[in-house]
Coordinates of C-alpha atoms in Angstrom, one line a residue:
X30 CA -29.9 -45.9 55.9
X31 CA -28.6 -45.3 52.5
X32 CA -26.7 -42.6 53.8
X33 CA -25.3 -44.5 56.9
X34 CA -23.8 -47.3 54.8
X35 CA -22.0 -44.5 52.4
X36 CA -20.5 -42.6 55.0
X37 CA -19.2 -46.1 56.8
X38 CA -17.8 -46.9 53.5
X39 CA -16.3 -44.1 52.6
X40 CA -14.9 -43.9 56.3
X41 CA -13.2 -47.3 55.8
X42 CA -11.7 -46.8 52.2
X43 CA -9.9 -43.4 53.5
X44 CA -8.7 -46.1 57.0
X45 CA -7.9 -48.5 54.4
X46 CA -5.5 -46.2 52.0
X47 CA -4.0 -44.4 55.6
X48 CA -3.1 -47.8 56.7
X49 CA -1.6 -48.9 53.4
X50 CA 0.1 -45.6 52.9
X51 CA 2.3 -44.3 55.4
X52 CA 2.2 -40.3 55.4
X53 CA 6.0 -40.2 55.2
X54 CA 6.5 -42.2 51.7
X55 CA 6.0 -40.5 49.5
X56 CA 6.5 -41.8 45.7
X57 CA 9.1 -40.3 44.0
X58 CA 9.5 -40.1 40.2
X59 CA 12.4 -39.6 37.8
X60 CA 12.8 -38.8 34.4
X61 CA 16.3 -39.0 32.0
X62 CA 16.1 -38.3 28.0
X63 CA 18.8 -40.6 26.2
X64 CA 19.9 -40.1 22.5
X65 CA 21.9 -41.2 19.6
X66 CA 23.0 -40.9 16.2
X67 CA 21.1 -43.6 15.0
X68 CA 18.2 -45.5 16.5
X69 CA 20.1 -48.2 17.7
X70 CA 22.4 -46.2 19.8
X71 CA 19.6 -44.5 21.2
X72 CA 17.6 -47.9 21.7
X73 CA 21.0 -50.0 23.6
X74 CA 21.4 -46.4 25.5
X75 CA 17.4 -46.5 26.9
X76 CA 17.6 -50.6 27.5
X77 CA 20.9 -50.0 29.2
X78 CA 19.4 -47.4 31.6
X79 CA 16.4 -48.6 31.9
X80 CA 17.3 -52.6 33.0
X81 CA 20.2 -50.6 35.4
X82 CA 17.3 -49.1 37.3
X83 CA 15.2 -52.1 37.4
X84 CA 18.2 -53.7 39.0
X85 CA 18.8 -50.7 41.6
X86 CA 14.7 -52.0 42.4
X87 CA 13.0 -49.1 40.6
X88 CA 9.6 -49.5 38.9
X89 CA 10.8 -48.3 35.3
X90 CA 9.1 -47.2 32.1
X91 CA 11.1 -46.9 29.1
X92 CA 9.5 -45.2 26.2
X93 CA 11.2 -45.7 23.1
X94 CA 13.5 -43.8 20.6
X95 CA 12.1 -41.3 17.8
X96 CA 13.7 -38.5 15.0
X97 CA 13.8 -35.3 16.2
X98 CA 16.6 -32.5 14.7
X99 CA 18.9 -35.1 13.2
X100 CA 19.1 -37.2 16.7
X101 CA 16.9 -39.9 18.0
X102 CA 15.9 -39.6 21.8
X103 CA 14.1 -41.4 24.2
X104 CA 12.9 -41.2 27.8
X105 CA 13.7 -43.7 30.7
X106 CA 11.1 -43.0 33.7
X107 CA 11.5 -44.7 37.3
X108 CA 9.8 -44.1 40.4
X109 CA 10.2 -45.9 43.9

């Protein structure tokens, strides 16, 4: 019985995620490094890029600026 109720389960979580995912969207992701002289350059350059992509309807992570061989970069993420 135990067994039964498992395999129904399982059966309906994979008819659940095929229904809610159609096989031809797949997620895409995106990655740009931005960077600056100082760390306010480099922050205003990630905002910039990263509230343009939020705009174009992209879900966006923006991971801040940090010191590395006399420049400061960052990454903007964004993925459909």
């Amino acid at each position: 019985m135990v067994k039964k109720l498992a395999t129904t389960v399982a059966v309906l979580g994979i008819a659940a995620v095929s229904l809610a995912a159609p096989a031809d969207a797949a997620t895409r992701y995106y990655q740009q490094t931005v960077s600056g002289a100082t760390k306010s350059a480099c922050e205003t350059a990630g905002w910039q890029l990263a509230q343009q992509k939020m705009a174009e309807g992209y879900l966006v992570t923006w991971i801040g600026c940090a010191y590395s061989n006399f420049y400061f970069y960052g990454t903007v993420s964004w993925s459909d």
